[in-house]
Short mmCIF file of C-alpha atoms in Angstrom, two decimals:
data_model
loop_
_atom_site.label_atom_id
_atom_site.label_comp_id
_atom_site.label_asym_id
_atom_site.label_seq_id
_atom_site.Cartn_x
_atom_site.Cartn_y
_atom_site.Cartn_z
CA GLY G 12 0.00 0.00 0.00
CA GLU G 13 0.91 3.63 -0.05
CA ASP G 14 3.03 4.86 2.82
CA VAL G 15 5.21 7.89 3.52
CA GLU G 16 7.65 7.86 6.43
CA GLN G 17 9.63 10.58 8.16
CA SER G 18 11.50 10.92 11.42
CA LEU G 19 9.51 12.83 14.04
CA PHE G 20 12.06 15.36 15.31
CA LEU G 21 15.08 17.34 14.14
CA SER G 22 17.06 19.92 16.11
CA VAL G 23 19.61 22.20 14.43
CA ARG G 24 21.64 25.24 15.40
CA GLU G 25 20.61 28.60 13.98
CA GLY G 26 22.59 29.30 10.82
CA ASP G 27 23.30 25.64 10.09
CA SER G 28 21.61 23.64 7.33
CA SER G 29 18.63 21.43 8.13
CA VAL G 30 18.04 18.22 6.20
CA ILE G 31 14.68 16.52 6.56
CA ASN G 32 14.36 13.05 5.05
CA CYS G 33 11.39 11.08 3.77
CA THR G 34 10.81 7.69 2.20
CA TYR G 35 7.79 6.67 0.17
CA THR G 36 6.54 3.40 -1.23
CA ASP G 37 4.51 4.20 -4.34
CA SER G 38 6.97 4.04 -7.23
CA SER G 39 4.33 5.41 -9.60
CA SER G 40 4.05 8.72 -7.71
CA THR G 41 4.33 11.55 -10.21
CA TYR G 42 4.66 14.43 -7.77
CA LEU G 43 6.17 14.70 -4.31
CA TYR G 44 5.57 17.65 -2.03
CA TRP G 45 6.94 19.37 1.04
CA TYR G 46 4.47 21.23 3.25
CA LYS G 47 5.14 23.45 6.27
CA GLN G 48 2.82 23.77 9.25
CA GLU G 49 3.35 26.56 11.76
CA PRO G 50 1.76 26.33 15.23
CA GLY G 51 -2.01 26.61 15.18
CA ALA G 52 -2.20 26.86 11.40
CA GLY G 53 -3.02 24.66 8.44
CA LEU G 54 -0.47 23.28 6.01
CA GLN G 55 1.12 25.40 3.32
CA LEU G 56 2.94 24.08 0.30
CA LEU G 57 6.66 24.87 0.38
CA THR G 58 7.76 23.21 -2.81
CA TYR G 59 7.18 20.16 -4.99
CA ILE G 60 9.21 18.06 -7.38
CA PHE G 61 8.15 16.11 -10.42
CA SER G 62 9.26 12.49 -10.46
CA ASN G 63 11.50 12.89 -13.52
CA MET G 64 13.67 15.45 -11.68
CA ASP G 65 16.58 14.73 -9.34
CA MET G 66 16.86 18.13 -7.74
CA LYS G 67 14.97 21.36 -7.39
CA GLN G 68 16.28 24.54 -5.79
CA ASP G 69 14.21 27.47 -4.61
CA GLN G 70 16.12 30.15 -2.66
CA ARG G 71 17.17 28.50 0.64
CA LEU G 72 15.33 25.26 -0.14
CA THR G 73 16.82 22.31 -2.02
CA VAL G 74 14.81 19.17 -2.75
CA LEU G 75 16.64 15.98 -3.70
CA LEU G 76 14.83 12.96 -5.12
CA ASN G 77 16.34 9.49 -5.38
CA LYS G 78 13.72 7.53 -7.29
CA LYS G 79 15.64 4.26 -7.12
CA ASP G 80 15.62 4.33 -3.31
CA LYS G 81 12.28 6.18 -3.09
CA HIS G 82 13.96 8.79 -0.92
CA LEU G 83 13.12 12.49 -0.79
CA SER G 84 14.95 15.14 1.20
CA LEU G 85 14.46 18.82 1.97
CA ARG G 86 17.50 20.93 2.77
CA ILE G 87 17.02 24.36 4.35
CA ALA G 88 20.17 26.46 4.14
CA ASP G 89 21.04 29.01 6.86
CA THR G 90 18.21 27.85 9.14
CA GLN G 91 16.46 30.68 10.95
CA THR G 92 14.14 30.73 13.98
CA GLY G 93 11.23 31.37 11.60
CA ASP G 94 11.86 27.95 10.10
CA SER G 95 10.63 26.28 13.29
CA ALA G 96 7.60 24.25 12.22
CA ILE G 97 6.43 20.78 11.32
CA TYR G 98 7.43 19.70 7.81
CA PHE G 99 5.34 17.15 5.96
CA CYS G 100 6.43 15.07 3.03
CA ALA G 101 3.60 13.95 0.73
CA GLU G 102 3.15 12.01 -2.49
CA TYR G 103 0.48 12.25 -5.14
CA SER G 104 -1.42 9.03 -5.40
CA SER G 105 -4.18 7.92 -7.68
CA ALA G 106 -7.80 9.06 -7.57
CA SER G 107 -6.99 12.60 -6.48
CA LYS G 108 -5.40 11.53 -3.21
CA ILE G 109 -2.30 12.98 -1.62
CA ILE G 110 -0.67 10.78 1.04
CA PHE G 111 1.09 12.57 3.89
CA GLY G 112 3.91 11.48 6.17
CA SER G 113 3.68 11.92 9.92
CA GLY G 114 5.63 15.18 9.87
CA THR G 115 9.06 16.19 11.19
CA ARG G 116 9.15 18.81 13.92
CA LEU G 117 12.12 21.12 13.31
CA SER G 118 13.42 23.05 16.30
CA ILE G 119 16.16 25.66 16.16
CA ARG G 120 18.84 26.06 18.85
CA PRO G 121 20.45 29.48 19.37
CA ASN Q 20 -11.19 35.34 -2.13
CA ALA Q 21 -11.34 33.66 1.29
CA GLY Q 22 -9.79 30.33 0.20
CA VAL Q 23 -10.87 27.42 2.39
CA THR Q 24 -12.94 28.27 5.46
CA GLN Q 25 -13.95 25.98 8.31
CA THR Q 26 -16.45 26.36 11.12
CA PRO Q 27 -16.34 26.10 14.05
CA LYS Q 28 -12.75 26.81 15.09
CA PHE Q 29 -13.16 25.00 18.43
CA GLN Q 30 -15.74 22.60 19.80
CA VAL Q 31 -16.18 20.57 22.97
CA LEU Q 32 -18.60 17.63 22.84
CA LYS Q 33 -19.74 15.01 25.29
CA THR Q 34 -19.49 11.36 24.30
CA GLY Q 35 -22.50 10.40 22.20
CA GLN Q 36 -23.30 13.91 20.96
CA SER Q 37 -23.42 14.65 17.26
CA MET Q 38 -22.11 17.56 15.28
CA THR Q 39 -21.29 18.69 11.76
CA LEU Q 40 -18.07 20.38 10.75
CA GLN Q 41 -18.53 22.78 7.88
CA CYS Q 42 -16.07 23.51 5.10
CA ALA Q 43 -16.39 25.82 2.11
CA GLN Q 44 -14.04 26.93 -0.66
CA ASP Q 45 -14.46 29.76 -3.13
CA MET Q 46 -11.75 28.72 -5.61
CA ASN Q 47 -14.00 26.58 -7.82
CA HIS Q 48 -11.96 23.46 -7.01
CA ASN Q 49 -13.30 20.06 -7.93
CA SER Q 50 -11.69 17.99 -5.18
CA MET Q 51 -12.22 18.41 -1.46
CA TYR Q 52 -10.84 16.47 1.50
CA TRP Q 53 -11.24 15.94 5.22
CA TYR Q 54 -8.20 15.00 7.31
CA ARG Q 55 -7.60 14.53 10.99
CA GLN Q 56 -4.28 15.37 12.60
CA ASP Q 57 -3.09 13.62 15.74
CA PRO Q 58 0.32 13.98 17.44
CA GLY Q 59 2.96 11.77 15.83
CA MET Q 60 0.54 10.47 13.20
CA GLY Q 61 0.55 13.26 10.68
CA LEU Q 62 -2.51 13.80 8.54
CA ARG Q 63 -4.85 10.92 7.95
CA LEU Q 64 -7.46 11.11 5.23
CA ILE Q 65 -11.02 10.53 6.48
CA TYR Q 66 -13.06 11.09 3.32
CA TYR Q 67 -12.59 12.88 0.05
CA SER Q 68 -14.72 14.06 -2.83
CA ALA Q 69 -13.12 14.08 -6.27
CA SER Q 70 -16.01 16.05 -7.73
CA GLU Q 71 -19.46 17.34 -6.87
CA GLY Q 72 -21.80 14.45 -6.20
CA THR Q 73 -19.10 11.88 -5.36
CA THR Q 74 -17.50 10.90 -2.06
CA ASP Q 75 -15.02 8.17 -1.20
CA LYS Q 76 -13.58 6.72 1.98
CA GLY Q 77 -10.05 7.53 2.98
CA GLU Q 78 -7.81 5.84 5.51
CA VAL Q 79 -9.93 6.34 8.66
CA PRO Q 80 -13.64 6.75 7.72
CA ASN Q 81 -15.24 4.85 10.62
CA GLY Q 82 -17.45 7.04 12.81
CA TYR Q 83 -17.79 9.76 10.19
CA ASN Q 84 -20.09 10.68 7.32
CA VAL Q 85 -19.70 13.36 4.69
CA SER Q 86 -21.87 15.36 2.33
CA ARG Q 87 -20.71 17.18 -0.77
CA LEU Q 88 -23.59 19.62 -0.77
CA ASN Q 89 -22.43 21.45 -3.88
CA LYS Q 90 -19.12 22.34 -5.49
CA ARG Q 91 -18.28 24.81 -2.71
CA GLU Q 92 -19.22 22.89 0.43
CA PHE Q 93 -18.08 19.61 1.95
CA SER Q 94 -19.29 18.80 5.46
CA LEU Q 95 -18.12 16.16 7.94
CA ARG Q 96 -20.58 14.68 10.43
CA LEU Q 97 -19.92 12.83 13.66
CA GLU Q 98 -23.15 10.99 14.52
CA SER Q 99 -22.09 9.80 17.98
CA ALA Q 100 -18.84 11.38 19.10
CA ALA Q 101 -16.25 9.30 20.94
CA PRO Q 102 -13.13 10.42 22.87
CA SER Q 103 -11.00 8.77 20.16
CA GLN Q 104 -12.31 11.43 17.79
CA THR Q 105 -10.59 14.20 19.76
CA SER Q 106 -8.34 15.71 17.13
CA VAL Q 107 -7.70 18.65 14.86
CA TYR Q 108 -9.71 18.40 11.66
CA PHE Q 109 -8.52 19.98 8.43
CA CYS Q 110 -10.49 20.50 5.28
CA ALA Q 111 -8.63 20.97 1.99
CA SER Q 112 -9.46 21.55 -1.65
CA ARG Q 113 -7.48 21.08 -4.86
CA PRO Q 114 -7.88 21.93 -8.53
CA PRO Q 115 -7.40 19.18 -11.15
CA GLY Q 116 -3.94 17.87 -11.98
CA PRO Q 117 -1.32 16.13 -9.84
CA GLU Q 118 1.01 19.13 -9.92
CA GLU Q 119 -1.55 21.22 -8.12
CA THR Q 120 -1.23 21.63 -4.41
CA GLN Q 121 -3.92 21.22 -1.81
CA TYR Q 122 -5.16 24.35 -0.09
CA PHE Q 123 -5.90 23.86 3.58
CA GLY Q 124 -8.38 25.50 5.91
CA PRO Q 125 -7.30 26.75 9.36
CA GLY Q 126 -8.59 23.64 11.16
CA THR Q 127 -11.24 22.76 13.74
CA ARG Q 128 -10.05 21.69 17.17
CA LEU Q 129 -12.45 19.12 18.61
CA LEU Q 130 -12.41 17.77 22.15
CA VAL Q 131 -14.72 14.89 23.05
CA LEU Q 132 -15.13 14.31 26.77
#
């Protein structure tokens, strides 16, 4: 079945890079997404990558996709306190469904 | 353009009570979704509606019913609330095409005593 897995917590020092990892099971997924959820709010799309791409960069964000290993990562360069949030990996499945991981809570140390 | 709106924002119910969570979107999206979010479990899909007039079960549909009243509105009903249904409920909508993101409402926080 479809499944998306992420580690639950990540702590990084302010100014360092954060790398959040995700694995998925559906090899036919065409799009993979990263969402950000700030406290008390809904999810907002950060970025997405099409399955025929290996990498996508958008300002401080870099998404890497390893289709062979079904591994997706999100790198945030120069992590700031405003980056504290829960980050969800998600894959597009069939029949209009998007499958979400459990979310990784990113905390920033001064 | 309000996006996706949900009412109420907060609700406390006693076990066995019923209630309906309302969701509306003004973006003319075909697909709408209801998720619940619990600590450490991410978002789990309860029901979704790929288009007006159709609804399908998601991962955790038991104890819930939905109505796609029209293209704008998608409601979630708890007929007999249970403490296990304490959660944060998110409604989302999405235009056609896999490259299109979901747009989320602000959430409804439900506590069942």
